Coordinates of C-alpha atoms in Angstrom, one line a residue:
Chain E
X1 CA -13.4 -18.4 29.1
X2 CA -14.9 -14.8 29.6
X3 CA -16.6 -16.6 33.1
X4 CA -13.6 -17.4 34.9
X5 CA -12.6 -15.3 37.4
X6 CA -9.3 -14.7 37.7
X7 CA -7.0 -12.7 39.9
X8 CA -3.9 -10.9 39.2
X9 CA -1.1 -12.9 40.0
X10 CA -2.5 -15.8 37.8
X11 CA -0.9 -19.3 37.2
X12 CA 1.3 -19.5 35.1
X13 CA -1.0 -22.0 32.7
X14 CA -4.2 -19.5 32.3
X15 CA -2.6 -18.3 29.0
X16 CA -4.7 -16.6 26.4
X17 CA -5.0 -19.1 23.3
X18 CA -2.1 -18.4 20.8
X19 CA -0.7 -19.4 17.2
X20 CA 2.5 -19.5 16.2
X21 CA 3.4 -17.9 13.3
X22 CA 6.3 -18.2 10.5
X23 CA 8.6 -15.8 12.6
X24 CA 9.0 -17.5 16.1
X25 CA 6.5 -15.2 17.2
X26 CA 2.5 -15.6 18.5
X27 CA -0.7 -14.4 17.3
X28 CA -3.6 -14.4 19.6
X29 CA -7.0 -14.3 17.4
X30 CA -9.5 -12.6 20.2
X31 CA -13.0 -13.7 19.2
X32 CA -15.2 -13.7 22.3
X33 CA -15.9 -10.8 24.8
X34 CA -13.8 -11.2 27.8
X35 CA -14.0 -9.2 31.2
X36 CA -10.7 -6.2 31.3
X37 CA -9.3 -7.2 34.5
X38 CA -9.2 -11.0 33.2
X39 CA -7.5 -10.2 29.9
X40 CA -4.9 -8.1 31.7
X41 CA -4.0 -10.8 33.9
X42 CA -4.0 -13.1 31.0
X43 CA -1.8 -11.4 29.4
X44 CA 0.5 -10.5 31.8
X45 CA 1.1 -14.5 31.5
X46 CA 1.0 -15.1 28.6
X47 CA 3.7 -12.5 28.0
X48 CA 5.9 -14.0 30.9
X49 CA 5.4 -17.3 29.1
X50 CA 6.5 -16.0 26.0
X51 CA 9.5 -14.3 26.9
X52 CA 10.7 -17.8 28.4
X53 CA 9.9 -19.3 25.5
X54 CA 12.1 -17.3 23.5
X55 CA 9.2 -16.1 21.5
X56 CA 9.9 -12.7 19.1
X57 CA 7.1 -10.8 18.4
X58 CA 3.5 -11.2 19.8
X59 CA 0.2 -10.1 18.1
X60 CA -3.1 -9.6 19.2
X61 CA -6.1 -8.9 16.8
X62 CA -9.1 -7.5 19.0
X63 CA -12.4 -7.0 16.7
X64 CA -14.0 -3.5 17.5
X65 CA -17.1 -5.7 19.2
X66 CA -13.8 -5.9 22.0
X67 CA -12.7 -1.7 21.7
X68 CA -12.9 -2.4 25.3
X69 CA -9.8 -4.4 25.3
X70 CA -7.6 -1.7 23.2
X71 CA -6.7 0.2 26.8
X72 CA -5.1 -2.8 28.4
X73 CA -3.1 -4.2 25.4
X74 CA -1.5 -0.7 25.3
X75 CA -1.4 -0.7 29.3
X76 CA 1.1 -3.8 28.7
X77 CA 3.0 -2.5 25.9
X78 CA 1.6 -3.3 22.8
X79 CA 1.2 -1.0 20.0
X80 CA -0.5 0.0 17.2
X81 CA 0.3 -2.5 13.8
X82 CA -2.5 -1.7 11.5
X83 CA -6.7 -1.7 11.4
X84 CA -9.3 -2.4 9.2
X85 CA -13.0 -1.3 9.8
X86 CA -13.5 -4.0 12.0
X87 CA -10.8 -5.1 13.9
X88 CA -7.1 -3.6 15.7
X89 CA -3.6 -5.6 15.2
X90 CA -2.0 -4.4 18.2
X91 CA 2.2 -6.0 18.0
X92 CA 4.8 -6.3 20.9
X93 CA 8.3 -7.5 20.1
X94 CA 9.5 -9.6 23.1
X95 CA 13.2 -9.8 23.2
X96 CA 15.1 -7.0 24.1
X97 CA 16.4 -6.3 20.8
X98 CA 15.9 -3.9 17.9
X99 CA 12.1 -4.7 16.6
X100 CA 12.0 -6.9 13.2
X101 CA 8.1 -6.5 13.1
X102 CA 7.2 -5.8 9.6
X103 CA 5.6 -2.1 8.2
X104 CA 2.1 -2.0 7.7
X105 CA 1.1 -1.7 4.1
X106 CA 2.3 1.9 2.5
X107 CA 1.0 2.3 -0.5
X108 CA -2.5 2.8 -2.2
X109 CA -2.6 2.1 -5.5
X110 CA -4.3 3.6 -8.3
X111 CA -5.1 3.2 -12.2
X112 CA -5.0 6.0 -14.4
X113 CA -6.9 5.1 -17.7
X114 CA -6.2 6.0 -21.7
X115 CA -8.8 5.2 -23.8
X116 CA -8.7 6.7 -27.2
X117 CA -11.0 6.1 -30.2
X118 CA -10.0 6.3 -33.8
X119 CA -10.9 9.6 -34.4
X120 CA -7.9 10.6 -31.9
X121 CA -10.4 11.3 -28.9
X122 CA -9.5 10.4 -25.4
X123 CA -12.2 9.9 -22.8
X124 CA -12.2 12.6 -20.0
X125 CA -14.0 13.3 -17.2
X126 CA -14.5 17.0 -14.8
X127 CA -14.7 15.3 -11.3
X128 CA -17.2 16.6 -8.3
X129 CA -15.2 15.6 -6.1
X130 CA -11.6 16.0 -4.8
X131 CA -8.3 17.9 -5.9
X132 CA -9.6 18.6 -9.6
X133 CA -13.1 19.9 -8.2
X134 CA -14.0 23.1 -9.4
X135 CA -10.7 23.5 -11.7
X136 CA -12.6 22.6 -14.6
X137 CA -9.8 20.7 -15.8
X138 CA -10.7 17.3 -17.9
X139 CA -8.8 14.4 -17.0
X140 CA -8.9 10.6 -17.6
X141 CA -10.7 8.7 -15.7
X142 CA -8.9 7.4 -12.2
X143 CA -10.0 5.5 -9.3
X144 CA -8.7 3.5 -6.3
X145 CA -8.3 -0.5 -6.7
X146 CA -10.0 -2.6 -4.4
X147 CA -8.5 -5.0 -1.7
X148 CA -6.6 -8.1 -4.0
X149 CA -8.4 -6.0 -7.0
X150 CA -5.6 -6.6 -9.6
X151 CA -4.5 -3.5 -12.2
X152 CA -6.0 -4.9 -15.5
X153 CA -9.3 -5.3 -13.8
X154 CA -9.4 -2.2 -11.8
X155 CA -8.7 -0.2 -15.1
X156 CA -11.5 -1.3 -16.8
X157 CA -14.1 -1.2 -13.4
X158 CA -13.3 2.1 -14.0
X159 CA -13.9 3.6 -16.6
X160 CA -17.1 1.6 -16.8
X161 CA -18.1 3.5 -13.2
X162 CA -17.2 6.2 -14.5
X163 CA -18.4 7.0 -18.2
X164 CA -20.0 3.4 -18.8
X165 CA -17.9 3.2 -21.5
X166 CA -17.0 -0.7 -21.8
X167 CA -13.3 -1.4 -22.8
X168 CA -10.3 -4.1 -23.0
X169 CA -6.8 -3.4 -21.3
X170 CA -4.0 -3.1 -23.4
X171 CA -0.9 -2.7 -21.2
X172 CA 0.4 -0.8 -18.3
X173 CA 2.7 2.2 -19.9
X174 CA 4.1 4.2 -16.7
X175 CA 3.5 4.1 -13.4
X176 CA 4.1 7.0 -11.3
X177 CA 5.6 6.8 -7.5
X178 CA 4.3 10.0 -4.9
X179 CA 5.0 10.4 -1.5
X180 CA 2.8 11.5 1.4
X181 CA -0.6 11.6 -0.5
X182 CA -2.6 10.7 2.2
X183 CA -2.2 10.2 5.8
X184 CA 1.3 10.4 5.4
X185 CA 1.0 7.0 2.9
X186 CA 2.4 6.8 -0.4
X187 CA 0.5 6.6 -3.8
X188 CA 1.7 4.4 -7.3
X189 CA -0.6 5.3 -10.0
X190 CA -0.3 2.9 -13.0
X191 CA -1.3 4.7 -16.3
X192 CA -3.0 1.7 -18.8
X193 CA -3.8 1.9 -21.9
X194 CA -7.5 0.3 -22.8
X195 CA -9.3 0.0 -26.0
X196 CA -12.9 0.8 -26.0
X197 CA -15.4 -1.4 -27.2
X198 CA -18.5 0.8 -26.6
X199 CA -18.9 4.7 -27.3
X200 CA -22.2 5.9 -25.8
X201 CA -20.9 7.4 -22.6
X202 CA -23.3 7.7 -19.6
X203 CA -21.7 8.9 -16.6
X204 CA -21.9 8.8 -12.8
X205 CA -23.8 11.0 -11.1
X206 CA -22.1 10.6 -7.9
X207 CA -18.4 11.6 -8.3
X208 CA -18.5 12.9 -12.5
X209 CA -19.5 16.0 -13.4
X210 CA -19.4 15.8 -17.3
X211 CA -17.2 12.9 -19.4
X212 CA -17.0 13.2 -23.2
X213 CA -15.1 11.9 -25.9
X214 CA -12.6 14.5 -26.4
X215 CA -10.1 15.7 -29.4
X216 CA -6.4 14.5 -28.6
X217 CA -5.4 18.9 -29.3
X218 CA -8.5 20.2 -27.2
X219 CA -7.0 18.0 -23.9
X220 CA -3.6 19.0 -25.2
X221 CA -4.5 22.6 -25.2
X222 CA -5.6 22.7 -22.2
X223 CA -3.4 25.1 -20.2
X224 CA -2.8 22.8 -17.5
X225 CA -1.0 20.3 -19.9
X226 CA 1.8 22.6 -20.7
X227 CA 3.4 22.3 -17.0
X228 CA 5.8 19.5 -16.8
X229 CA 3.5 17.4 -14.8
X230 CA 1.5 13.9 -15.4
X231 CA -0.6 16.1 -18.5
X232 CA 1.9 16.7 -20.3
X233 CA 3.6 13.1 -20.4
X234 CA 0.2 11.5 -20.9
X235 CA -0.8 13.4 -24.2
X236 CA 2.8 12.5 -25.4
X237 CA 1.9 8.7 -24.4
X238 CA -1.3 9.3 -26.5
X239 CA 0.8 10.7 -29.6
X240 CA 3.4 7.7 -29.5
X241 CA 0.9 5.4 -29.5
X242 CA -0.9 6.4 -32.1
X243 CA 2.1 7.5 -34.2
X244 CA 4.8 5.0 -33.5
X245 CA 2.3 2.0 -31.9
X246 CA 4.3 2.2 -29.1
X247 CA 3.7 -0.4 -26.3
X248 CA 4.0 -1.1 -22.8
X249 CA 4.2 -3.6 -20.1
X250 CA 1.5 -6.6 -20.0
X251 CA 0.2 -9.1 -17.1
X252 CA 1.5 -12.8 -17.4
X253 CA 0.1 -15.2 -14.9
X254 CA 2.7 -17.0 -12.7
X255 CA 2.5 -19.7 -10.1
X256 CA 4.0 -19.3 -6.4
X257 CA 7.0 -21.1 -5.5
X258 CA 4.6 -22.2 -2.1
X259 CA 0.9 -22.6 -3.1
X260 CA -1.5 -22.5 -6.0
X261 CA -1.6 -18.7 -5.8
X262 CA -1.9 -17.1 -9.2
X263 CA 0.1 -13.5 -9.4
X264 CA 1.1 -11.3 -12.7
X265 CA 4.2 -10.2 -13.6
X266 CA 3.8 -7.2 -15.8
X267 CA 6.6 -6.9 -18.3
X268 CA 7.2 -6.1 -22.0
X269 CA 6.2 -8.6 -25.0
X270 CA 9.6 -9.6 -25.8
X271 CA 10.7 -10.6 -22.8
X272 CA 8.2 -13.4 -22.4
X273 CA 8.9 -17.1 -23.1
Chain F
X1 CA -10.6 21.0 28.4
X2 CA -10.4 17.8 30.3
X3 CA -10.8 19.7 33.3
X4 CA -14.7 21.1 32.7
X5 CA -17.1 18.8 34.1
X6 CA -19.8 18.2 31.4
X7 CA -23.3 16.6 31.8
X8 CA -24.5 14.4 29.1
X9 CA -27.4 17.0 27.3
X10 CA -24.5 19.2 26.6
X11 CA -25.2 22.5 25.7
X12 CA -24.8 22.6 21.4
X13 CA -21.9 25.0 21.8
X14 CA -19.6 22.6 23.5
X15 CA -18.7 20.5 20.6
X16 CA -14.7 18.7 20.0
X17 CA -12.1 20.7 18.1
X18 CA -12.4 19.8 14.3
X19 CA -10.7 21.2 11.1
X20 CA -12.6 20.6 7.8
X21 CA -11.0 18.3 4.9
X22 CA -11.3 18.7 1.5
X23 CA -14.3 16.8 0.5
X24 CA -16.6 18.2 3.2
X25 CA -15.9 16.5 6.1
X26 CA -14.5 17.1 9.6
X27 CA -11.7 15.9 11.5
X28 CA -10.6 16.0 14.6
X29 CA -6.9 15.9 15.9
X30 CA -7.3 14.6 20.1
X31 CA -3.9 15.7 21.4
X32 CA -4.7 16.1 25.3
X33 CA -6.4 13.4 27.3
X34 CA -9.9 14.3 28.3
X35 CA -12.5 12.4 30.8
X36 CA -14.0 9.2 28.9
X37 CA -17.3 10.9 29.9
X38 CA -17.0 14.3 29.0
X39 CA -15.6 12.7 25.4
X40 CA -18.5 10.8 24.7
X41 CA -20.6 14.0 25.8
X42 CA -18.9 16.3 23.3
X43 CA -18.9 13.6 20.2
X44 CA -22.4 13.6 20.3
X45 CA -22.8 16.7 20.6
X46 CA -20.2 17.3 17.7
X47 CA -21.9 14.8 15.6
X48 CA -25.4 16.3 16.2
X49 CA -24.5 19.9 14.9
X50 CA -22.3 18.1 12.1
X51 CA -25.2 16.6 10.9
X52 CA -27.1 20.2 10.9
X53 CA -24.3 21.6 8.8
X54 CA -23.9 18.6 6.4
X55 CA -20.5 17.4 7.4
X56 CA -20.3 14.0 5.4
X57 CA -17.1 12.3 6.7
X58 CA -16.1 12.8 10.3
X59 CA -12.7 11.6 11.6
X60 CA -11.3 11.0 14.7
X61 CA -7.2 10.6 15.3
X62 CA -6.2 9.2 18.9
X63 CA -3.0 8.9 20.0
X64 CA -1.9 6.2 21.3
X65 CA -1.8 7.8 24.9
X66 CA -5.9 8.3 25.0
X67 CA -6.7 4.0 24.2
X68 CA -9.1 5.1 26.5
X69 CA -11.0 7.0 24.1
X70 CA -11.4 4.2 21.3
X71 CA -14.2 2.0 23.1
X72 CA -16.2 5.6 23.4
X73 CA -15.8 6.6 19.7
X74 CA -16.8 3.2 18.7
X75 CA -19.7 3.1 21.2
X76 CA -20.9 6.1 19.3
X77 CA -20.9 4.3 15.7
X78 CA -17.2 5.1 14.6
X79 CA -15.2 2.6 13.3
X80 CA -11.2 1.8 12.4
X81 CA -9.9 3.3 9.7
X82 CA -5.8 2.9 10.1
X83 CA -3.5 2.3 12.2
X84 CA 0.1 3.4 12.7
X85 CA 2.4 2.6 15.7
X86 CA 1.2 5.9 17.2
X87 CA -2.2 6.4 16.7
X88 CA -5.1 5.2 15.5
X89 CA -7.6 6.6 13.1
X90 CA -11.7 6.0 13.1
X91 CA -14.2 7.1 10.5
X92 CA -17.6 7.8 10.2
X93 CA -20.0 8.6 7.3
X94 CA -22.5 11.4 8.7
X95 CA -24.9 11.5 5.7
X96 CA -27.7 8.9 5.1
X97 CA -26.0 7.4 1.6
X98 CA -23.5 5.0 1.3
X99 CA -19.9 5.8 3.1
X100 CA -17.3 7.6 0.4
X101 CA -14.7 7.3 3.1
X102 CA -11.4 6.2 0.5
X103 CA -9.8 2.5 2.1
X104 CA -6.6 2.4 3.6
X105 CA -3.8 1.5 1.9
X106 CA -3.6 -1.7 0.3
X107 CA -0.2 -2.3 -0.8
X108 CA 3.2 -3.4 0.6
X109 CA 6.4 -2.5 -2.3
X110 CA 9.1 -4.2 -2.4
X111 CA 12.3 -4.6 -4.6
X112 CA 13.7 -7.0 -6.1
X113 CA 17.5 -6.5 -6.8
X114 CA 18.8 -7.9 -10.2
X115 CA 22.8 -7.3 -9.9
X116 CA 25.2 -8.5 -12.3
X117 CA 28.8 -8.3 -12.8
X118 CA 30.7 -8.0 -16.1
X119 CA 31.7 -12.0 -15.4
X120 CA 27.7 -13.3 -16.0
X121 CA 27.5 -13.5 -12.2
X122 CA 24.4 -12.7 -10.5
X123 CA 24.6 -11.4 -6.8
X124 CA 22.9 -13.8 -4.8
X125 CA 21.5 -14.6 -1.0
X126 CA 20.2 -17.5 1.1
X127 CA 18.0 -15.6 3.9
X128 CA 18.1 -16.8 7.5
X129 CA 14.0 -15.6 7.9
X130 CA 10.8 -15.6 6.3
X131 CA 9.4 -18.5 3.7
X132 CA 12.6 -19.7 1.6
X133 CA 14.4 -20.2 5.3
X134 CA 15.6 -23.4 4.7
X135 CA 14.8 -24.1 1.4
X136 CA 18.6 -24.1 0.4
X137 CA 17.6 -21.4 -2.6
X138 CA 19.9 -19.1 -3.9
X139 CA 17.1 -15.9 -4.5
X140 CA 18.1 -12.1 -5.4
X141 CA 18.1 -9.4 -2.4
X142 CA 14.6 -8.4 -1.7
X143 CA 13.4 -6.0 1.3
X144 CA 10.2 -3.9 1.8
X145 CA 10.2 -0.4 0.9
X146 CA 10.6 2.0 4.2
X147 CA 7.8 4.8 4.5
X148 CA 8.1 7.7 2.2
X149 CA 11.1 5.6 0.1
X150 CA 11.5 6.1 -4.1
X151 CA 12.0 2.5 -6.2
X152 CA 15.0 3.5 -6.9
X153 CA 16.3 4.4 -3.7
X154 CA 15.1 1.2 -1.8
X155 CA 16.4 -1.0 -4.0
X156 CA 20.2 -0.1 -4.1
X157 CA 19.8 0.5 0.0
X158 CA 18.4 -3.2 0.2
X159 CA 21.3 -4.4 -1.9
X160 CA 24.2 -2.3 0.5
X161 CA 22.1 -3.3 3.6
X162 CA 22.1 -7.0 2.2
X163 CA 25.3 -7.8 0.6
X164 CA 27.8 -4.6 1.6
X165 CA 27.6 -3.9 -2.4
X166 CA 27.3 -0.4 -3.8
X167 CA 25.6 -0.2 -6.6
X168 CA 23.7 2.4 -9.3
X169 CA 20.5 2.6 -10.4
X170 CA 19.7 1.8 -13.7
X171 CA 15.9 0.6 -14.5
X172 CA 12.7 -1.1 -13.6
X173 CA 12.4 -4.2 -15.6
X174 CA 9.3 -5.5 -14.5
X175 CA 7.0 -5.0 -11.7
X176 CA 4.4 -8.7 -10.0
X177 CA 1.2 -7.6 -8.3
X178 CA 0.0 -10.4 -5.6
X179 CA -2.8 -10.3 -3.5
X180 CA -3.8 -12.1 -0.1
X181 CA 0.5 -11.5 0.6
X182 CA 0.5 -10.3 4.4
X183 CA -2.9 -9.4 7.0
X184 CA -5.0 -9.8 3.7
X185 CA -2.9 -7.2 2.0
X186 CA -1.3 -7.1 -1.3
X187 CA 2.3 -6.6 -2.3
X188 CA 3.4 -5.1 -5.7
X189 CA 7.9 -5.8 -6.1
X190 CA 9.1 -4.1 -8.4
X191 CA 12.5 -5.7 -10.5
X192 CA 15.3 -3.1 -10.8
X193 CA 18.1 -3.7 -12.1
X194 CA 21.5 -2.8 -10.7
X195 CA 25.3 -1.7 -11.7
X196 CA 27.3 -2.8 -9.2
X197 CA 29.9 -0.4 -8.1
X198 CA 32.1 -2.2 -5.6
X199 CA 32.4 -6.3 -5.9
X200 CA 33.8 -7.4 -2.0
X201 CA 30.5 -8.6 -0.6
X202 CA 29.7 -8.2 3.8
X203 CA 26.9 -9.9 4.4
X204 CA 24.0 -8.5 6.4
X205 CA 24.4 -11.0 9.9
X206 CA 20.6 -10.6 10.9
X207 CA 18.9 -11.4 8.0
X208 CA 21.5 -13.2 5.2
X209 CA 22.6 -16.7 5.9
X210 CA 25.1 -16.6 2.7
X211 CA 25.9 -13.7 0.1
X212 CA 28.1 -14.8 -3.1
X213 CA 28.6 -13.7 -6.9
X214 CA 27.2 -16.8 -8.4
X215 CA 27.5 -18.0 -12.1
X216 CA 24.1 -17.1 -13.8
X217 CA 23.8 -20.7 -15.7
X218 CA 24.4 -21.9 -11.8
X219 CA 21.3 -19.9 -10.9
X220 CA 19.4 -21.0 -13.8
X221 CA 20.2 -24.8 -13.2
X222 CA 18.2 -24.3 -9.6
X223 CA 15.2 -26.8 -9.2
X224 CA 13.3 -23.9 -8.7
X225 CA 13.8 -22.2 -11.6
X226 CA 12.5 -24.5 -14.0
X227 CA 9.1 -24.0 -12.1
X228 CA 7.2 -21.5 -14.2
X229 CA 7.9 -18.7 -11.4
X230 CA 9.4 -16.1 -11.3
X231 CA 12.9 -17.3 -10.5
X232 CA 12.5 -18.4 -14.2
X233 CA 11.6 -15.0 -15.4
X234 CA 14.6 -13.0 -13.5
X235 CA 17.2 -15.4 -15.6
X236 CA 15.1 -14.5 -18.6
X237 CA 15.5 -11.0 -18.0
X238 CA 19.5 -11.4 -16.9
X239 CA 20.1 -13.5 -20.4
X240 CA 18.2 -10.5 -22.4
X241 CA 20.0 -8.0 -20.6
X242 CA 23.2 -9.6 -21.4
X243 CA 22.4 -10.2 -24.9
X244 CA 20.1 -7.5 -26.5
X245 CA 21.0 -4.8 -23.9
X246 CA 17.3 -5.1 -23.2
X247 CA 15.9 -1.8 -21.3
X248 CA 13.2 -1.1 -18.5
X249 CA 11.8 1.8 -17.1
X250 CA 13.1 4.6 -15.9
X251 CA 12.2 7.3 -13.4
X252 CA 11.8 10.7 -14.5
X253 CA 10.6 13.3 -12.1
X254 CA 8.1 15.9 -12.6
X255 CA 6.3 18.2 -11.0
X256 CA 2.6 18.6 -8.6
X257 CA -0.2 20.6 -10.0
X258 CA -0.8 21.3 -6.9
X259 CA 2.1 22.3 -4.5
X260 CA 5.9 21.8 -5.1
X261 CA 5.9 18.3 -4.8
X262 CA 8.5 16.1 -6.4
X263 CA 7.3 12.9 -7.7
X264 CA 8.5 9.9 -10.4
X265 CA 7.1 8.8 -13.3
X266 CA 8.9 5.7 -14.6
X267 CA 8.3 4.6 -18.3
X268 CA 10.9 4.0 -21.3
X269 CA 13.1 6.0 -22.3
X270 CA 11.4 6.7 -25.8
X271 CA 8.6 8.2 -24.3
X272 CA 10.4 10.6 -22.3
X273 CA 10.7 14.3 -23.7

């Protein structure tokens, strides 16, 4: 396709391959190098074609191998929708009314981890790296999930990362929602609860600069924790649990209404059949 | 700047405007458009004295107005980080260790409206888009959360948007985490459930087919809901409402450690000081 030569005022029929999708709208997939000045009369078509169609939105996914092709997508009126490391979504919304194009994803989502022994220590880390850098402040252990990395097992990846402490989530106990965290995109922290099932702590080198088992008072004590902040509410999430067994929310695996797609609700005990 | 006329060999000193982040990197905010040539010739320039000074991270932020600046950035080894209608972001890891550039965000939030009236009747929709189009399925309001948007507030602004009902506030009952939802991303919907404060439903013409108060044990006695879904779970939740009074979570707000920030922490109402 890349070795036709086309001129500007195309046919209508030299179309660049498109997919419908489940909106009345078109997804062109762009795998193979194509020459600019082709691609802009292609789409210039295509985009004709469309409208005529009645089409709604149009997408165009350009790897990074085709940057090349970024200029002229924009040239027609396409914009930005999202990217990963190696490929654009560029999205144009065809009719000429308000755009229903869907937001790009929002949210990262983090796992704050609670792992106390039985001699009411929690494990906390001082961190090289980022906000707490420097503050000597211990915290528990926190990290990023992974794409489709679910909570459960993103908690316990990290804390093994971490302090190579090995452990088995409990339950989700509090979640926390924060705005503008990073590039403008919002953050939800899940705090979970885990119970350790080793005690020999050998931490990363890369990101930790000490972890130790530490006294539930000593992390408490800690001048930081007496500021109504996320300290303070998770040393009274320690003391609940260990003086009332208080419990949280935990995953149950459900089925999708349109494939074989396992998700989990996370919910309290009693509420499940 | 665009105006200088730059030979590639650039003298050291003329390097691209950068700020530093936090975690030792550089980044650099293109505002003005500048010659493709004379862009290149300052990146690698930049990148050579970064690389003295052991920048780790280096970002680039185009607007959407230079698209004719992405094929040079990724020409010179930088690749997509995010993307937002307006710009788009590229990365690149200086150092000679593995990248510690954080992902993008991964997650889409959504709500998931549970309101009931003092009569056992559930406010219900059929939607006119997206997967249960057609399907005939009486479902709860649902809708994506808008940039920067609190739980709480999204979910009784879906419901108004929706249906025309007001409604309060009252608690998170549950939250499902499912991966692989839209572009490979995952979507986390959080249940909430809802007082209603008016009762006269005006249905939403874009999006809603059909808005009604319907009987719960006419939800319930859906197909679908005998599926183990979580159609199932929501009348679950409705019937424990109704008869134990059952409670979620709750958003308290508290404080940053680090600027004035207001943020939400949502747990039960035990835990809370």
């Amino acid at each position: 396709m890349g070795q036709n030569v086309v001129e500007v005022g195309v046919p209508k029929f030299q179309l660049l391959p498109a997919c419908e999708d489940d909106h009345e709208g078109v997804i062109v997939d762009m795998k193979e190098p194509m020459d600019p000045n082709v691609f802009q009369a292609m789409l210039k078509a295509s985009l004709s074609q469309w409208k005529l169609e009645g089409k709604k939105g149009a997408w165009i996914k350009l790897p990074i191998g085709l940057a090349n092709l970024v200029e002229i997508a924009v040239k027609e009126g396409f914009w930005y929708h999202h990217a990963e490391p190696q490929y654009l979504m560029l999205a144009y919304w065809i009719p000429d009314t308000l755009s229903a194009i869907p937001a790009n994803a929002t949210h990262q989502v983090r796992i704050g981890a609670i792992v106390m022994n039985d001699k009411r220590e929690l494990l906390v880390v001082r961190e090289k790296i980022g906000r707490y850098w420097g503050t000597g402040i211990w915290k528990i252990p926190t990290g990023i999930l992974e794409e489709g990395e679910d909570i459960f097992t993103g908690a316990t990846r990290e804390v093994k990362e971490e302090t190579g402490i090995n452990t088995e989530f409990v339950d989700v106990i509090a979640f926390r929602q924060k705005h503008r965290y990073f590039f403008g995109k919002s953050d939800l922290i899940f705090l979970c609860m885990l119970q350790p099932l080793s005690f020999d702590i050998h931490k990363q080198d890369s990101e930790i600069e000490e972890a130790q088992w530490m006294p539930l008072e000593e992390y408490a004590d800690q001048p930081v924790v007496e500021n109504h902040c996320i300290f303070k509410h998770i040393k009274d999430i320690c003391l609940a649990k260990i003086e009332r067994g208080n419990a949280g929310w935990t995953p149950l695996p459900i089925t999708s209404l349109f494939n074989d797609q396992i998700s989990y609700l996370y919910m309290e005990e009693d509420l499940k059949p």
